[in-house]
């Protein structure tokens, strides 16, 4: 799930963004009209996307950037979209490395929403990369790319988990192959994981506790577990 924090004095602008993503189960929206509250929520929520307006009254947007960037793990985390009243405000940013994009009034909301969806996709890709590294699945192989796309489709449409033939057909169409070609990719990708997952020296990651003991992972239970894990993991 992509967590979005919006800090903006203009309630109408908040409502416009909130209403666009409100019915999307893959987004969780947090909002505030105050800078100090934004700092508190940022540290508590750990948002994937931070929509920061420059119109906050109690604390400046630059002070917010400075405080967030004082954490070494956040300094280069490029997760902020700045909503600005003037181009001059962009020139005086405290930490431009955290800025993913910026918009100057009047905002092009369609472009803003596209940027947020792009950031969400990038965030999911990073989570899947980390999942693959933890489970010793190679990155960038033809088989793992097919598995990645299948996970991504199930993440965005969990109903597909109830019909593997349907999701495999969708992925097969993307990769110009067959359902059996996708199943074969899963067998290839999961083979090393099935060897190590019950080993006493298996990696000490939380997802390994979700895997069934004493039996091989199938495409179905790997997708079920991976989708659940990705929806609930913080980063």
PDB file of N, CA and C in Angstrom, residues 28-112:
ATOM      1  N   UNK A  28      -3.322   4.940   0.800  1.00  0.00           N
ATOM      2  CA  UNK A  28      -3.828   5.383   2.090  1.00  0.00           C
ATOM      3  C   UNK A  28      -3.433   6.845   2.263  1.00  0.00           C
ATOM      4  N   UNK A  29      -4.442   7.719   2.443  1.00  0.00           N
ATOM      5  CA  UNK A  29      -4.213   9.161   2.484  1.00  0.00           C
ATOM      6  C   UNK A  29      -4.244   9.668   3.920  1.00  0.00           C
ATOM      7  N   UNK A  30      -3.242  10.460   4.287  1.00  0.00           N
ATOM      8  CA  UNK A  30      -3.198  11.176   5.562  1.00  0.00           C
ATOM      9  C   UNK A  30      -3.108  12.666   5.248  1.00  0.00           C
ATOM     10  N   UNK A  31      -3.843  13.494   5.987  1.00  0.00           N
ATOM     11  CA  UNK A  31      -3.865  14.928   5.671  1.00  0.00           C
ATOM     12  C   UNK A  31      -3.686  15.776   6.922  1.00  0.00           C
ATOM     13  N   UNK A  32      -3.166  16.977   6.718  1.00  0.00           N
ATOM     14  CA  UNK A  32      -3.054  17.966   7.788  1.00  0.00           C
ATOM     15  C   UNK A  32      -2.981  19.355   7.179  1.00  0.00           C
ATOM     16  N   UNK A  33      -3.397  20.339   7.970  1.00  0.00           N
ATOM     17  CA  UNK A  33      -3.315  21.732   7.533  1.00  0.00           C
ATOM     18  C   UNK A  33      -2.172  22.478   8.213  1.00  0.00           C
ATOM     19  N   UNK A  34      -1.373  21.772   9.016  1.00  0.00           N
ATOM     20  CA  UNK A  34      -0.338  22.435   9.817  1.00  0.00           C
ATOM     21  C   UNK A  34       1.017  21.753   9.651  1.00  0.00           C
ATOM     22  N   UNK A  35       2.074  22.570   9.680  1.00  0.00           N
ATOM     23  CA  UNK A  35       3.421  22.065   9.489  1.00  0.00           C
ATOM     24  C   UNK A  35       3.907  21.182  10.618  1.00  0.00           C
ATOM     25  N   UNK A  36       3.667  21.585  11.875  1.00  0.00           N
ATOM     26  CA  UNK A  36       4.107  20.785  13.013  1.00  0.00           C
ATOM     27  C   UNK A  36       3.412  19.429  13.028  1.00  0.00           C
ATOM     28  N   UNK A  37       2.134  19.431  12.694  1.00  0.00           N
ATOM     29  CA  UNK A  37       1.400  18.173  12.588  1.00  0.00           C
ATOM     30  C   UNK A  37       1.966  17.312  11.454  1.00  0.00           C
ATOM     31  N   UNK A  38       2.372  17.962  10.359  1.00  0.00           N
ATOM     32  CA  UNK A  38       2.963  17.231   9.233  1.00  0.00           C
ATOM     33  C   UNK A  38       4.236  16.512   9.661  1.00  0.00           C
ATOM     34  N   UNK A  39       5.071  17.189  10.459  1.00  0.00           N
ATOM     35  CA  UNK A  39       6.304  16.563  10.955  1.00  0.00           C
ATOM     36  C   UNK A  39       5.993  15.360  11.831  1.00  0.00           C
ATOM     37  N   UNK A  40       5.012  15.511  12.719  1.00  0.00           N
ATOM     38  CA  UNK A  40       4.632  14.410  13.603  1.00  0.00           C
ATOM     39  C   UNK A  40       4.111  13.222  12.795  1.00  0.00           C
ATOM     40  N   UNK A  41       3.248  13.507  11.827  1.00  0.00           N
ATOM     41  CA  UNK A  41       2.684  12.426  11.017  1.00  0.00           C
ATOM     42  C   UNK A  41       3.739  11.791  10.121  1.00  0.00           C
ATOM     43  N   UNK A  42       4.655  12.607   9.612  1.00  0.00           N
ATOM     44  CA  UNK A  42       5.710  12.062   8.751  1.00  0.00           C
ATOM     45  C   UNK A  42       6.508  11.003   9.506  1.00  0.00           C
ATOM     46  N   UNK A  43       6.892  11.330  10.741  1.00  0.00           N
ATOM     47  CA  UNK A  43       7.697  10.400  11.543  1.00  0.00           C
ATOM     48  C   UNK A  43       6.892   9.179  11.975  1.00  0.00           C
ATOM     49  N   UNK A  44       5.602   9.358  12.149  1.00  0.00           N
ATOM     50  CA  UNK A  44       4.740   8.253  12.580  1.00  0.00           C
ATOM     51  C   UNK A  44       4.337   7.357  11.419  1.00  0.00           C
ATOM     52  N   UNK A  45       3.947   7.970  10.303  1.00  0.00           N
ATOM     53  CA  UNK A  45       3.391   7.237   9.166  1.00  0.00           C
ATOM     54  C   UNK A  45       4.467   6.700   8.231  1.00  0.00           C
ATOM     55  N   UNK A  46       5.583   7.445   8.131  1.00  0.00           N
ATOM     56  CA  UNK A  46       6.659   7.074   7.198  1.00  0.00           C
ATOM     57  C   UNK A  46       6.107   6.998   5.770  1.00  0.00           C
ATOM     58  N   UNK A  47       5.617   8.115   5.226  1.00  0.00           N
ATOM     59  CA  UNK A  47       4.906   8.076   3.943  1.00  0.00           C
ATOM     60  C   UNK A  47       5.812   7.764   2.762  1.00  0.00           C
ATOM     61  N   UNK A  48       5.218   7.130   1.769  1.00  0.00           N
ATOM     62  CA  UNK A  48       5.935   6.882   0.513  1.00  0.00           C
ATOM     63  C   UNK A  48       5.963   8.152  -0.338  1.00  0.00           C
ATOM     64  N   UNK A  49       4.895   8.947  -0.232  1.00  0.00           N
ATOM     65  CA  UNK A  49       4.781  10.205  -0.971  1.00  0.00           C
ATOM     66  C   UNK A  49       4.347  11.293   0.006  1.00  0.00           C
ATOM     67  N   UNK A  50       5.051  12.419  -0.026  1.00  0.00           N
ATOM     68  CA  UNK A  50       4.717  13.550   0.836  1.00  0.00           C
ATOM     69  C   UNK A  50       4.394  14.741  -0.055  1.00  0.00           C
ATOM     70  N   UNK A  51       3.107  15.136  -0.077  1.00  0.00           N
ATOM     71  CA  UNK A  51       2.681  16.309  -0.835  1.00  0.00           C
ATOM     72  C   UNK A  51       2.776  17.504   0.105  1.00  0.00           C
ATOM     73  N   UNK A  52       3.754  18.363  -0.115  1.00  0.00           N
ATOM     74  CA  UNK A  52       4.031  19.480   0.788  1.00  0.00           C
ATOM     75  C   UNK A  52       3.745  20.799   0.083  1.00  0.00           C
ATOM     76  N   UNK A  53       2.799  21.562   0.631  1.00  0.00           N
ATOM     77  CA  UNK A  53       2.486  22.890   0.090  1.00  0.00           C
ATOM     78  C   UNK A  53       3.320  23.937   0.812  1.00  0.00           C
ATOM     79  N   UNK A  54       3.627  25.011   0.115  1.00  0.00           N
ATOM     80  CA  UNK A  54       4.449  26.077   0.713  1.00  0.00           C
ATOM     81  C   UNK A  54       3.614  27.086   1.483  1.00  0.00           C
ATOM     82  N   UNK A  55       2.295  26.847   1.599  1.00  0.00           N
ATOM     83  CA  UNK A  55       1.412  27.842   2.212  1.00  0.00           C
ATOM     84  C   UNK A  55       1.178  27.627   3.711  1.00  0.00           C
ATOM     85  N   UNK A  56       1.883  26.694   4.333  1.00  0.00           N
ATOM     86  CA  UNK A  56       1.675  26.413   5.753  1.00  0.00           C
ATOM     87  C   UNK A  56       2.109  27.613   6.595  1.00  0.00           C
ATOM     88  N   UNK A  57       1.351  27.911   7.636  1.00  0.00           N
ATOM     89  CA  UNK A  57       1.564  29.142   8.399  1.00  0.00           C
ATOM     90  C   UNK A  57       2.417  28.949   9.660  1.00  0.00           C
ATOM     91  N   UNK A  58       2.263  27.819  10.338  1.00  0.00           N
ATOM     92  CA  UNK A  58       2.909  27.692  11.649  1.00  0.00           C
ATOM     93  C   UNK A  58       4.398  27.387  11.560  1.00  0.00           C
ATOM     94  N   UNK A  59       4.829  26.785  10.438  1.00  0.00           N
ATOM     95  CA  UNK A  59       6.249  26.475  10.239  1.00  0.00           C
ATOM     96  C   UNK A  59       6.490  26.451   8.729  1.00  0.00           C
ATOM     97  N   UNK A  60       7.608  26.954   8.292  1.00  0.00           N
ATOM     98  CA  UNK A  60       7.854  27.075   6.852  1.00  0.00           C
ATOM     99  C   UNK A  60       8.148  25.720   6.222  1.00  0.00           C
ATOM    100  N   UNK A  61       7.870  25.622   4.930  1.00  0.00           N
ATOM    101  CA  UNK A  61       8.156  24.389   4.190  1.00  0.00           C
ATOM    102  C   UNK A  61       9.642  24.059   4.226  1.00  0.00           C
ATOM    103  N   UNK A  62      10.512  25.099   4.219  1.00  0.00           N
ATOM    104  CA  UNK A  62      11.948  24.858   4.284  1.00  0.00           C
ATOM    105  C   UNK A  62      12.368  24.278   5.629  1.00  0.00           C
ATOM    106  N   UNK A  63      11.722  24.746   6.695  1.00  0.00           N
ATOM    107  CA  UNK A  63      12.027  24.208   8.026  1.00  0.00           C
ATOM    108  C   UNK A  63      11.596  22.753   8.127  1.00  0.00           C
ATOM    109  N   UNK A  64      10.487  22.441   7.503  1.00  0.00           N
ATOM    110  CA  UNK A  64      10.039  21.045   7.473  1.00  0.00           C
ATOM    111  C   UNK A  64      11.060  20.181   6.734  1.00  0.00           C
ATOM    112  N   UNK A  65      11.525  20.656   5.588  1.00  0.00           N
ATOM    113  CA  UNK A  65      12.533  19.921   4.825  1.00  0.00           C
ATOM    114  C   UNK A  65      13.814  19.720   5.634  1.00  0.00           C
ATOM    115  N   UNK A  66      14.253  20.759   6.343  1.00  0.00           N
ATOM    116  CA  UNK A  66      15.468  20.667   7.152  1.00  0.00           C
ATOM    117  C   UNK A  66      15.324  19.618   8.241  1.00  0.00           C
ATOM    118  N   UNK A  67      14.184  19.640   8.933  1.00  0.00           N
ATOM    119  CA  UNK A  67      13.975  18.708  10.044  1.00  0.00           C
ATOM    120  C   UNK A  67      13.901  17.267   9.551  1.00  0.00           C
ATOM    121  N   UNK A  68      13.182  17.051   8.465  1.00  0.00           N
ATOM    122  CA  UNK A  68      13.089  15.692   7.915  1.00  0.00           C
ATOM    123  C   UNK A  68      14.458  15.210   7.439  1.00  0.00           C
ATOM    124  N   UNK A  69      15.202  16.109   6.782  1.00  0.00           N
ATOM    125  CA  UNK A  69      16.493  15.740   6.198  1.00  0.00           C
ATOM    126  C   UNK A  69      17.589  15.532   7.245  1.00  0.00           C
ATOM    127  N   UNK A  70      17.331  15.927   8.497  1.00  0.00           N
ATOM    128  CA  UNK A  70      18.332  15.704   9.545  1.00  0.00           C
ATOM    129  C   UNK A  70      18.511  14.224   9.836  1.00  0.00           C
ATOM    130  N   UNK A  71      17.514  13.413   9.453  1.00  0.00           N
ATOM    131  CA  UNK A  71      17.622  11.952   9.547  1.00  0.00           C
ATOM    132  C   UNK A  71      18.384  11.461   8.327  1.00  0.00           C
ATOM    133  N   UNK A  72      19.524  10.810   8.545  1.00  0.00           N
ATOM    134  CA  UNK A  72      20.392  10.400   7.433  1.00  0.00           C
ATOM    135  C   UNK A  72      19.671   9.471   6.467  1.00  0.00           C
ATOM    136  N   UNK A  73      18.703   8.668   6.978  1.00  0.00           N
ATOM    137  CA  UNK A  73      17.968   7.759   6.111  1.00  0.00           C
ATOM    138  C   UNK A  73      16.962   8.484   5.220  1.00  0.00           C
ATOM    139  N   UNK A  74      16.620   9.701   5.607  1.00  0.00           N
ATOM    140  CA  UNK A  74      15.642  10.472   4.851  1.00  0.00           C
ATOM    141  C   UNK A  74      16.286  11.501   3.927  1.00  0.00           C
ATOM    142  N   UNK A  75      17.529  11.828   4.183  1.00  0.00           N
ATOM    143  CA  UNK A  75      18.167  12.939   3.478  1.00  0.00           C
ATOM    144  C   UNK A  75      18.084  12.796   1.965  1.00  0.00           C
ATOM    145  N   UNK A  76      18.273  11.564   1.470  1.00  0.00           N
ATOM    146  CA  UNK A  76      18.269  11.352   0.021  1.00  0.00           C
ATOM    147  C   UNK A  76      17.069  10.517  -0.437  1.00  0.00           C
ATOM    148  N   UNK A  77      16.064  10.434   0.432  1.00  0.00           N
ATOM    149  CA  UNK A  77      14.829   9.738   0.070  1.00  0.00           C
ATOM    150  C   UNK A  77      13.956  10.697  -0.730  1.00  0.00           C
ATOM    151  N   UNK A  78      13.950  10.520  -2.021  1.00  0.00           N
ATOM    152  CA  UNK A  78      13.318  11.485  -2.942  1.00  0.00           C
ATOM    153  C   UNK A  78      11.813  11.199  -3.026  1.00  0.00           C
ATOM    154  N   UNK A  79      11.060  11.699  -2.041  1.00  0.00           N
ATOM    155  CA  UNK A  79       9.648  11.323  -1.949  1.00  0.00           C
ATOM    156  C   UNK A  79       8.696  12.511  -1.808  1.00  0.00           C
ATOM    157  N   UNK A  80       9.160  13.726  -2.090  1.00  0.00           N
ATOM    158  CA  UNK A  80       8.337  14.911  -1.886  1.00  0.00           C
ATOM    159  C   UNK A  80       7.914  15.541  -3.212  1.00  0.00           C
ATOM    160  N   UNK A  81       6.631  15.864  -3.284  1.00  0.00           N
ATOM    161  CA  UNK A  81       6.113  16.724  -4.347  1.00  0.00           C
ATOM    162  C   UNK A  81       5.762  18.054  -3.697  1.00  0.00           C
ATOM    163  N   UNK A  82       6.356  19.122  -4.190  1.00  0.00           N
ATOM    164  CA  UNK A  82       6.131  20.446  -3.615  1.00  0.00           C
ATOM    165  C   UNK A  82       5.061  21.188  -4.407  1.00  0.00           C
ATOM    166  N   UNK A  83       4.068  21.702  -3.694  1.00  0.00           N
ATOM    167  CA  UNK A  83       3.040  22.556  -4.295  1.00  0.00           C
ATOM    168  C   UNK A  83       3.367  23.992  -3.930  1.00  0.00           C
ATOM    169  N   UNK A  84       3.712  24.781  -4.934  1.00  0.00           N
ATOM    170  CA  UNK A  84       4.276  26.107  -4.669  1.00  0.00           C
ATOM    171  C   UNK A  84       3.405  27.229  -5.234  1.00  0.00           C
ATOM    172  N   UNK A  85       3.470  28.375  -4.565  1.00  0.00           N
ATOM    173  CA  UNK A  85       2.763  29.561  -5.057  1.00  0.00           C
ATOM    174  C   UNK A  85       3.599  30.357  -6.047  1.00  0.00           C
ATOM    175  N   UNK A  86       4.925  30.141  -6.025  1.00  0.00           N
ATOM    176  CA  UNK A  86       5.818  30.968  -6.837  1.00  0.00           C
ATOM    177  C   UNK A  86       7.073  30.187  -7.220  1.00  0.00           C
ATOM    178  N   UNK A  87       7.616  30.395  -8.430  1.00  0.00           N
ATOM    179  CA  UNK A  87       8.870  29.735  -8.828  1.00  0.00           C
ATOM    180  C   UNK A  87      10.030  30.085  -7.900  1.00  0.00           C
ATOM    181  N   UNK A  88       9.984  31.270  -7.275  1.00  0.00           N
ATOM    182  CA  UNK A  88      11.071  31.685  -6.393  1.00  0.00           C
ATOM    183  C   UNK A  88      11.230  30.746  -5.198  1.00  0.00           C
ATOM    184  N   UNK A  89      10.115  30.150  -4.761  1.00  0.00           N
ATOM    185  CA  UNK A  89      10.185  29.248  -3.610  1.00  0.00           C
ATOM    186  C   UNK A  89      10.993  27.993  -3.928  1.00  0.00           C
ATOM    187  N   UNK A  90      10.986  27.587  -5.179  1.00  0.00           N
ATOM    188  CA  UNK A  90      11.747  26.407  -5.594  1.00  0.00           C
ATOM    189  C   UNK A  90      13.243  26.686  -5.515  1.00  0.00           C
ATOM    190  N   UNK A  91      13.630  27.926  -5.781  1.00  0.00           N
ATOM    191  CA  UNK A  91      15.046  28.285  -5.833  1.00  0.00           C
ATOM    192  C   UNK A  91      15.694  28.316  -4.451  1.00  0.00           C
ATOM    193  N   UNK A  92      14.889  28.360  -3.405  1.00  0.00           N
ATOM    194  CA  UNK A  92      15.433  28.493  -2.057  1.00  0.00           C
ATOM    195  C   UNK A  92      15.159  27.263  -1.193  1.00  0.00           C
ATOM    196  N   UNK A  93      15.061  26.112  -1.836  1.00  0.00           N
ATOM    197  CA  UNK A  93      14.794  24.889  -1.083  1.00  0.00           C
ATOM    198  C   UNK A  93      15.967  24.515  -0.197  1.00  0.00           C
ATOM    199  N   UNK A  94      15.629  24.030   1.012  1.00  0.00           N
ATOM    200  CA  UNK A  94      16.671  23.610   1.955  1.00  0.00           C
ATOM    201  C   UNK A  94      17.352  22.324   1.499  1.00  0.00           C
ATOM    202  N   UNK A  95      16.601  21.412   0.870  1.00  0.00           N
ATOM    203  CA  UNK A  95      17.175  20.142   0.416  1.00  0.00           C
ATOM    204  C   UNK A  95      16.460  19.696  -0.847  1.00  0.00           C
ATOM    205  N   UNK A  96      17.037  20.055  -1.975  1.00  0.00           N
ATOM    206  CA  UNK A  96      16.388  19.744  -3.259  1.00  0.00           C
ATOM    207  C   UNK A  96      16.475  18.256  -3.588  1.00  0.00           C
ATOM    208  N   UNK A  97      17.386  17.512  -2.918  1.00  0.00           N
ATOM    209  CA  UNK A  97      17.552  16.086  -3.214  1.00  0.00           C
ATOM    210  C   UNK A  97      16.340  15.266  -2.778  1.00  0.00           C
ATOM    211  N   UNK A  98      15.507  15.810  -1.882  1.00  0.00           N
ATOM    212  CA  UNK A  98      14.294  15.097  -1.479  1.00  0.00           C
ATOM    213  C   UNK A  98      13.126  15.367  -2.419  1.00  0.00           C
ATOM    214  N   UNK A  99      13.319  16.277  -3.355  1.00  0.00           N
ATOM    215  CA  UNK A  99      12.220  16.699  -4.219  1.00  0.00           C
ATOM    216  C   UNK A  99      12.106  15.788  -5.437  1.00  0.00           C
ATOM    217  N   UNK A 100      10.957  15.118  -5.571  1.00  0.00           N
ATOM    218  CA  UNK A 100      10.698  14.293  -6.746  1.00  0.00           C
ATOM    219  C   UNK A 100      10.164  15.145  -7.893  1.00  0.00           C
ATOM    220  N   UNK A 101       9.304  16.105  -7.534  1.00  0.00           N
ATOM    221  CA  UNK A 101       8.726  16.988  -8.550  1.00  0.00           C
ATOM    222  C   UNK A 101       8.114  18.194  -7.844  1.00  0.00           C
ATOM    223  N   UNK A 102       7.761  19.207  -8.611  1.00  0.00           N
ATOM    224  CA  UNK A 102       7.099  20.369  -8.030  1.00  0.00           C
ATOM    225  C   UNK A 102       6.059  20.909  -9.005  1.00  0.00           C
ATOM    226  N   UNK A 103       5.049  21.566  -8.431  1.00  0.00           N
ATOM    227  CA  UNK A 103       3.979  22.165  -9.218  1.00  0.00           C
ATOM    228  C   UNK A 103       3.732  23.579  -8.721  1.00  0.00           C
ATOM    229  N   UNK A 104       3.570  24.503  -9.665  1.00  0.00           N
ATOM    230  CA  UNK A 104       3.340  25.912  -9.337  1.00  0.00           C
ATOM    231  C   UNK A 104       1.907  26.267  -9.730  1.00  0.00           C
ATOM    232  N   UNK A 105       1.234  26.997  -8.842  1.00  0.00           N
ATOM    233  CA  UNK A 105      -0.147  27.389  -9.125  1.00  0.00           C
ATOM    234  C   UNK A 105      -0.258  28.156 -10.440  1.00  0.00           C
ATOM    235  N   UNK A 106      -1.331  27.919 -11.206  1.00  0.00           N
ATOM    236  CA  UNK A 106      -2.404  26.930 -10.991  1.00  0.00           C
ATOM    237  C   UNK A 106      -1.927  25.522 -11.348  1.00  0.00           C
ATOM    238  N   UNK A 107      -2.218  24.556 -10.499  1.00  0.00           N
ATOM    239  CA  UNK A 107      -1.708  23.203 -10.680  1.00  0.00           C
ATOM    240  C   UNK A 107      -2.399  22.477 -11.833  1.00  0.00           C
ATOM    241  N   UNK A 108      -1.630  21.662 -12.523  1.00  0.00           N
ATOM    242  CA  UNK A 108      -2.178  20.734 -13.506  1.00  0.00           C
ATOM    243  C   UNK A 108      -2.440  19.429 -12.750  1.00  0.00           C
ATOM    244  N   UNK A 109      -3.673  19.259 -12.274  1.00  0.00           N
ATOM    245  CA  UNK A 109      -3.973  18.122 -11.402  1.00  0.00           C
ATOM    246  C   UNK A 109      -3.808  16.778 -12.104  1.00  0.00           C
ATOM    247  N   UNK A 110      -4.122  16.723 -13.387  1.00  0.00           N
ATOM    248  CA  UNK A 110      -3.942  15.468 -14.110  1.00  0.00           C
ATOM    249  C   UNK A 110      -2.480  15.056 -14.105  1.00  0.00           C
ATOM    250  N   UNK A 111      -1.592  16.010 -14.339  1.00  0.00           N
ATOM    251  CA  UNK A 111      -0.155  15.727 -14.301  1.00  0.00           C
ATOM    252  C   UNK A 111       0.284  15.341 -12.890  1.00  0.00           C
ATOM    253  N   UNK A 112      -0.252  16.035 -11.879  1.00  0.00           N
ATOM    254  CA  UNK A 112       0.077  15.715 -10.484  1.00  0.00           C
ATOM    255  C   UNK A 112      -0.330  14.290 -10.148  1.00  0.00           C
TER     256      UNK A 112
END
